[in-house]
CSV table of C-alpha atoms in Angstrom, one decimal:
chain,number,residue,atom,x,y,z
A,116,UNK,CA,-68.5,-24.8,1.8
A,117,UNK,CA,-67.0,-23.0,4.8
A,118,UNK,CA,-66.8,-19.7,3.0
A,119,UNK,CA,-70.3,-19.9,1.7
A,120,UNK,CA,-71.7,-20.9,5.2
A,121,UNK,CA,-69.7,-18.0,6.7
A,122,UNK,CA,-71.2,-15.5,4.2
A,123,UNK,CA,-74.7,-16.8,4.8
A,124,UNK,CA,-74.1,-16.5,8.6
A,125,UNK,CA,-73.0,-12.9,8.1
A,126,UNK,CA,-76.2,-12.2,6.1
A,127,UNK,CA,-78.2,-13.9,8.9
A,128,UNK,CA,-76.6,-11.6,11.4
A,129,UNK,CA,-77.6,-8.5,9.4
A,130,UNK,CA,-81.1,-9.8,8.5
A,131,UNK,CA,-81.8,-10.9,12.1
A,132,UNK,CA,-81.0,-7.4,13.4
A,133,UNK,CA,-83.1,-5.8,10.6
A,134,UNK,CA,-86.1,-7.9,11.7
A,135,UNK,CA,-86.4,-6.2,15.1
A,136,UNK,CA,-84.3,-3.1,14.8
A,137,UNK,CA,-83.4,-2.1,11.3
A,138,UNK,CA,-86.9,-2.5,9.8
A,139,UNK,CA,-85.8,-1.8,6.2
A,140,UNK,CA,-87.2,-5.3,5.2
A,141,UNK,CA,-84.0,-6.9,3.9
A,142,UNK,CA,-84.9,-9.8,6.1
A,143,UNK,CA,-87.8,-10.8,3.9
A,144,UNK,CA,-87.5,-14.2,2.1
A,145,UNK,CA,-87.6,-12.6,-1.4
A,146,UNK,CA,-84.4,-10.6,-0.5
A,147,UNK,CA,-82.8,-13.5,1.4
A,148,UNK,CA,-83.5,-15.8,-1.5
A,149,UNK,CA,-81.6,-13.5,-3.8
A,150,UNK,CA,-78.6,-13.2,-1.5
A,151,UNK,CA,-78.4,-16.9,-0.6
A,152,UNK,CA,-78.8,-17.7,-4.3
A,153,UNK,CA,-75.8,-15.5,-5.2
A,154,UNK,CA,-73.7,-16.9,-2.4
A,155,UNK,CA,-74.4,-20.6,-3.4
A,156,UNK,CA,-74.2,-19.9,-7.1
A,157,UNK,CA,-77.8,-20.6,-8.1
A,158,UNK,CA,-79.5,-17.3,-8.5
A,159,UNK,CA,-82.6,-18.6,-10.3
A,160,UNK,CA,-83.4,-21.2,-7.7
A,161,UNK,CA,-82.7,-18.7,-4.9
A,162,UNK,CA,-85.2,-16.2,-6.4
A,163,UNK,CA,-87.9,-18.8,-7.0
A,164,UNK,CA,-87.6,-20.3,-3.6
A,165,UNK,CA,-87.4,-16.8,-1.9
A,166,UNK,CA,-90.5,-15.7,-3.8
A,167,UNK,CA,-92.3,-18.9,-2.8
A,168,UNK,CA,-91.4,-18.4,0.9
A,169,UNK,CA,-92.4,-14.8,0.7
A,170,UNK,CA,-95.9,-15.9,-0.3
A,171,UNK,CA,-96.0,-18.1,2.8
A,172,UNK,CA,-94.8,-15.4,5.3
A,173,UNK,CA,-96.8,-12.6,3.7
A,174,UNK,CA,-99.8,-13.4,5.9
A,175,UNK,CA,-97.8,-14.4,9.0
A,176,UNK,CA,-97.6,-11.3,11.1
A,177,UNK,CA,-97.1,-11.0,14.8
A,178,UNK,CA,-100.3,-10.3,16.7
A,179,UNK,CA,-99.9,-9.2,20.4
A,180,UNK,CA,-97.8,-11.9,22.0
A,181,UNK,CA,-98.3,-14.5,19.3
A,182,UNK,CA,-95.2,-14.7,17.1
A,183,UNK,CA,-95.2,-16.4,13.7
A,184,UNK,CA,-92.4,-18.9,12.6
A,185,UNK,CA,-89.1,-17.0,12.2
A,186,UNK,CA,-89.0,-15.4,8.8
A,187,UNK,CA,-85.2,-14.9,8.7
A,188,UNK,CA,-84.1,-18.5,9.4
A,189,UNK,CA,-87.1,-19.9,7.4
A,190,UNK,CA,-86.0,-17.9,4.3
A,191,UNK,CA,-82.3,-18.8,4.7
A,192,UNK,CA,-82.7,-22.5,5.5
A,193,UNK,CA,-85.4,-23.0,2.9
A,194,UNK,CA,-83.5,-21.4,0.1
A,195,UNK,CA,-80.2,-23.2,1.0
A,196,UNK,CA,-82.0,-26.5,1.3
A,197,UNK,CA,-83.6,-26.1,-2.2
A,198,UNK,CA,-80.2,-25.2,-3.8
A,199,UNK,CA,-78.0,-27.7,-2.0
A,200,UNK,CA,-80.4,-30.7,-2.4
A,201,UNK,CA,-81.6,-29.6,-5.8
A,202,UNK,CA,-85.2,-30.0,-4.8
A,203,UNK,CA,-88.3,-28.2,-5.8
A,204,UNK,CA,-88.9,-25.0,-3.9
A,205,UNK,CA,-92.3,-26.4,-2.7
A,206,UNK,CA,-90.3,-29.2,-0.9
A,207,UNK,CA,-88.1,-26.5,0.7
A,208,UNK,CA,-91.2,-24.8,2.1
A,209,UNK,CA,-92.2,-28.0,3.8
A,210,UNK,CA,-88.7,-28.1,5.5
A,211,UNK,CA,-88.3,-24.4,6.2
A,212,UNK,CA,-91.6,-23.8,8.1
A,213,UNK,CA,-91.0,-26.4,10.9
A,214,UNK,CA,-87.4,-25.3,11.3
A,215,UNK,CA,-88.6,-21.7,11.5
A,216,UNK,CA,-91.1,-22.6,14.2
A,217,UNK,CA,-88.4,-24.3,16.4
A,218,UNK,CA,-86.0,-21.3,16.0
A,219,UNK,CA,-88.8,-18.8,16.9
A,220,UNK,CA,-89.3,-20.8,20.1
A,221,UNK,CA,-85.6,-20.5,20.9
A,222,UNK,CA,-85.6,-16.8,20.2
A,223,UNK,CA,-88.6,-16.3,22.6
A,224,UNK,CA,-86.5,-18.2,25.2
A,225,UNK,CA,-83.5,-15.9,24.5
A,226,UNK,CA,-85.7,-12.8,25.0
A,227,UNK,CA,-86.9,-14.2,28.3
A,228,UNK,CA,-83.4,-14.8,29.5
A,229,UNK,CA,-82.4,-11.3,28.4
A,230,UNK,CA,-85.3,-9.6,30.0
A,231,UNK,CA,-83.7,-9.0,33.5
A,232,UNK,CA,-81.2,-6.7,31.8
A,233,UNK,CA,-84.1,-4.3,31.2
A,234,UNK,CA,-83.9,-3.5,34.9
A,235,UNK,CA,-80.4,-2.2,34.4
A,236,UNK,CA,-81.8,0.0,31.6
A,237,UNK,CA,-84.4,1.4,34.0
A,238,UNK,CA,-81.6,2.3,36.4
A,239,UNK,CA,-79.7,4.1,33.6
A,240,UNK,CA,-82.9,5.9,32.7
A,241,UNK,CA,-83.3,7.1,36.3
A,242,UNK,CA,-79.7,8.3,36.2
A,243,UNK,CA,-80.2,10.0,32.9
A,244,UNK,CA,-77.4,7.9,31.5
A,245,UNK,CA,-78.2,7.8,27.8
A,246,UNK,CA,-74.9,6.2,26.9
A,247,UNK,CA,-75.7,3.2,29.2
A,248,UNK,CA,-79.1,2.7,27.5
A,249,UNK,CA,-77.4,2.8,24.1
A,250,UNK,CA,-74.9,0.2,25.2
A,251,UNK,CA,-77.6,-2.1,26.4
A,252,UNK,CA,-79.5,-1.7,23.1
A,253,UNK,CA,-76.3,-2.5,21.1
A,254,UNK,CA,-75.6,-5.5,23.4
A,255,UNK,CA,-79.1,-6.9,22.7
A,256,UNK,CA,-78.6,-6.4,18.9
A,257,UNK,CA,-75.2,-8.2,19.1
A,258,UNK,CA,-76.5,-11.2,20.9
A,259,UNK,CA,-79.5,-11.4,18.6
A,260,UNK,CA,-77.3,-11.2,15.5
A,261,UNK,CA,-74.8,-13.8,16.7
A,262,UNK,CA,-77.7,-16.1,17.5
A,263,UNK,CA,-79.0,-15.9,13.9
A,264,UNK,CA,-75.5,-16.3,12.5
A,265,UNK,CA,-74.8,-19.5,14.5
A,266,UNK,CA,-78.2,-20.9,13.7
A,267,UNK,CA,-77.7,-20.3,10.0
A,268,UNK,CA,-74.0,-21.4,9.9
A,269,UNK,CA,-74.3,-24.8,11.6
A,270,UNK,CA,-77.0,-26.5,9.4
A,271,UNK,CA,-75.4,-25.3,6.2
A,272,UNK,CA,-71.8,-26.1,7.0
A,273,UNK,CA,-72.3,-29.4,8.8
A,274,UNK,CA,-75.5,-30.5,7.3
A,275,UNK,CA,-75.2,-29.8,3.5
A,276,UNK,CA,-73.9,-33.2,2.5
A,277,UNK,CA,-76.0,-34.9,5.1
A,278,UNK,CA,-79.1,-33.2,4.0
A,279,UNK,CA,-78.5,-34.1,0.3
A,280,UNK,CA,-77.8,-37.8,1.1
A,281,UNK,CA,-80.8,-38.0,3.4
A,282,UNK,CA,-83.1,-36.6,0.7
A,283,UNK,CA,-81.8,-39.1,-1.8
A,284,UNK,CA,-82.6,-41.9,0.6
A,285,UNK,CA,-86.2,-40.7,1.3
A,286,UNK,CA,-89.0,-42.4,-0.6
A,287,UNK,CA,-90.6,-40.4,-3.4
A,288,UNK,CA,-94.0,-40.4,-1.7
A,289,UNK,CA,-92.5,-38.5,1.2
A,290,UNK,CA,-90.8,-35.9,-1.0
A,291,UNK,CA,-94.1,-35.6,-2.9
A,292,UNK,CA,-95.9,-35.0,0.4
A,293,UNK,CA,-93.6,-32.2,1.4
A,294,UNK,CA,-94.1,-30.7,-2.1
A,295,UNK,CA,-97.9,-30.8,-1.6
A,296,UNK,CA,-97.7,-29.3,1.9
A,297,UNK,CA,-95.3,-26.6,0.6
A,298,UNK,CA,-97.7,-25.8,-2.3
A,299,UNK,CA,-100.5,-25.3,0.2
A,300,UNK,CA,-98.5,-22.9,2.4
A,301,UNK,CA,-98.7,-19.8,0.1
A,302,UNK,CA,-102.5,-20.3,0.0
A,303,UNK,CA,-102.6,-20.4,3.8
A,304,UNK,CA,-100.4,-17.3,4.0
A,305,UNK,CA,-102.7,-15.4,1.7
A,306,UNK,CA,-105.8,-16.6,3.6
A,307,UNK,CA,-104.3,-15.3,6.9
A,308,UNK,CA,-103.6,-12.0,5.2
A,309,UNK,CA,-107.1,-11.9,3.7
A,310,UNK,CA,-108.6,-12.5,7.1
A,311,UNK,CA,-107.1,-9.2,8.3
A,312,UNK,CA,-107.6,-7.1,5.1
A,313,UNK,CA,-110.9,-8.5,3.7
A,314,UNK,CA,-113.8,-6.0,3.2
A,315,UNK,CA,-117.1,-7.1,1.7
A,316,UNK,CA,-117.1,-4.2,-0.8
A,317,UNK,CA,-113.8,-5.3,-2.3
A,318,UNK,CA,-114.7,-9.0,-2.8
A,319,UNK,CA,-115.5,-8.3,-6.4
A,320,UNK,CA,-111.9,-7.3,-7.1
A,321,UNK,CA,-110.7,-10.5,-5.4
A,322,UNK,CA,-113.0,-12.6,-7.6
A,323,UNK,CA,-111.9,-10.7,-10.8
A,324,UNK,CA,-108.2,-11.2,-10.0
A,325,UNK,CA,-108.8,-14.9,-9.4
A,326,UNK,CA,-110.6,-15.2,-12.8
A,327,UNK,CA,-107.9,-13.3,-14.6
A,328,UNK,CA,-105.1,-15.4,-13.1
A,329,UNK,CA,-106.8,-18.9,-13.2
A,330,UNK,CA,-109.0,-18.9,-16.2
A,331,UNK,CA,-107.5,-16.3,-18.5
A,332,UNK,CA,-104.0,-17.4,-17.5
A,333,UNK,CA,-102.7,-13.8,-17.3
A,334,UNK,CA,-99.2,-13.4,-15.7
A,335,UNK,CA,-99.3,-12.1,-12.1
A,336,UNK,CA,-97.5,-8.9,-13.3
A,337,UNK,CA,-100.3,-8.3,-15.8
A,338,UNK,CA,-103.0,-8.8,-13.1
A,339,UNK,CA,-101.1,-6.5,-10.7
A,340,UNK,CA,-100.9,-3.9,-13.5
A,341,UNK,CA,-104.7,-4.0,-14.0
A,342,UNK,CA,-105.1,-3.7,-10.2
A,343,UNK,CA,-102.9,-0.6,-10.2
A,344,UNK,CA,-105.1,0.9,-13.0
A,345,UNK,CA,-108.3,0.2,-11.1
A,346,UNK,CA,-106.8,1.6,-7.9
A,347,UNK,CA,-105.7,4.7,-9.7
A,348,UNK,CA,-109.1,5.3,-11.2
A,349,UNK,CA,-110.8,4.8,-7.9
A,350,UNK,CA,-108.4,7.2,-6.1
A,351,UNK,CA,-108.8,10.0,-8.6
A,352,UNK,CA,-112.6,9.4,-8.9
A,353,UNK,CA,-113.0,9.7,-5.1
A,354,UNK,CA,-110.8,12.8,-5.0
A,355,UNK,CA,-112.9,14.5,-7.7
A,356,UNK,CA,-116.1,13.6,-5.9
A,357,UNK,CA,-114.7,15.0,-2.7
A,358,UNK,CA,-113.7,18.2,-4.4
A,359,UNK,CA,-117.2,18.6,-6.0
A,360,UNK,CA,-118.9,17.9,-2.6
A,361,UNK,CA,-116.6,20.6,-1.0
A,362,UNK,CA,-117.6,23.1,-3.7
A,363,UNK,CA,-121.3,22.4,-3.2
A,364,UNK,CA,-120.9,22.9,0.6
A,365,UNK,CA,-119.1,26.2,0.0
A,366,UNK,CA,-121.9,27.5,-2.3
A,367,UNK,CA,-124.6,26.4,0.1
A,368,UNK,CA,-122.9,28.3,3.0
A,369,UNK,CA,-122.5,31.3,0.7
A,370,UNK,CA,-126.2,31.4,-0.1
């Protein structure tokens, strides 16, 4: 388990830096689930759990100073928990979110402790010392990556067997409660996303998608394909209308 925990810690190091500095989105749960699944030897469970967690975090975006539960640790711990304890991914969601909330609080504290170093960066800026500013930035990335690596390594290496034995001792009603809570989280994530993106004129498409997925039992990829076709038709229709309007304006000015 040491080598697996070390590889997951390395991934946490990379994904943690990507969250704030890389921004190529390899820190997302759908990617983390794939990587952790490959490391722990259960790719299928890793993909399913990662996709489930992605639905949860899809609507959790930072707004001003409010930070959502940490997506990196939530994705890693949730996926590892599902694989190591052989539990349903919905149960893993119920475990991952509280853990991610606690880790995000620790990261906020770490940022607070690190903030005085910014005064040194201001001094380097006044001196036009670009190399000094670069060193401070790399120092911050190093501390952040190491923090993620340690947080990911410790629970997986020391807590894998403990977590499995603890889950086996828990009553079934408690496991069922975690599964129900985990099943609700993707809906909450989408509700938060919809609160930001919702427009009244697009409500008809939301209802149509719900009917296709719920009552007609179409796969999500099929519903997404239909949505792409509708979006493409709407785009080209609007473009053609804009072109016709522009021609009319040109003719009217010419007259």
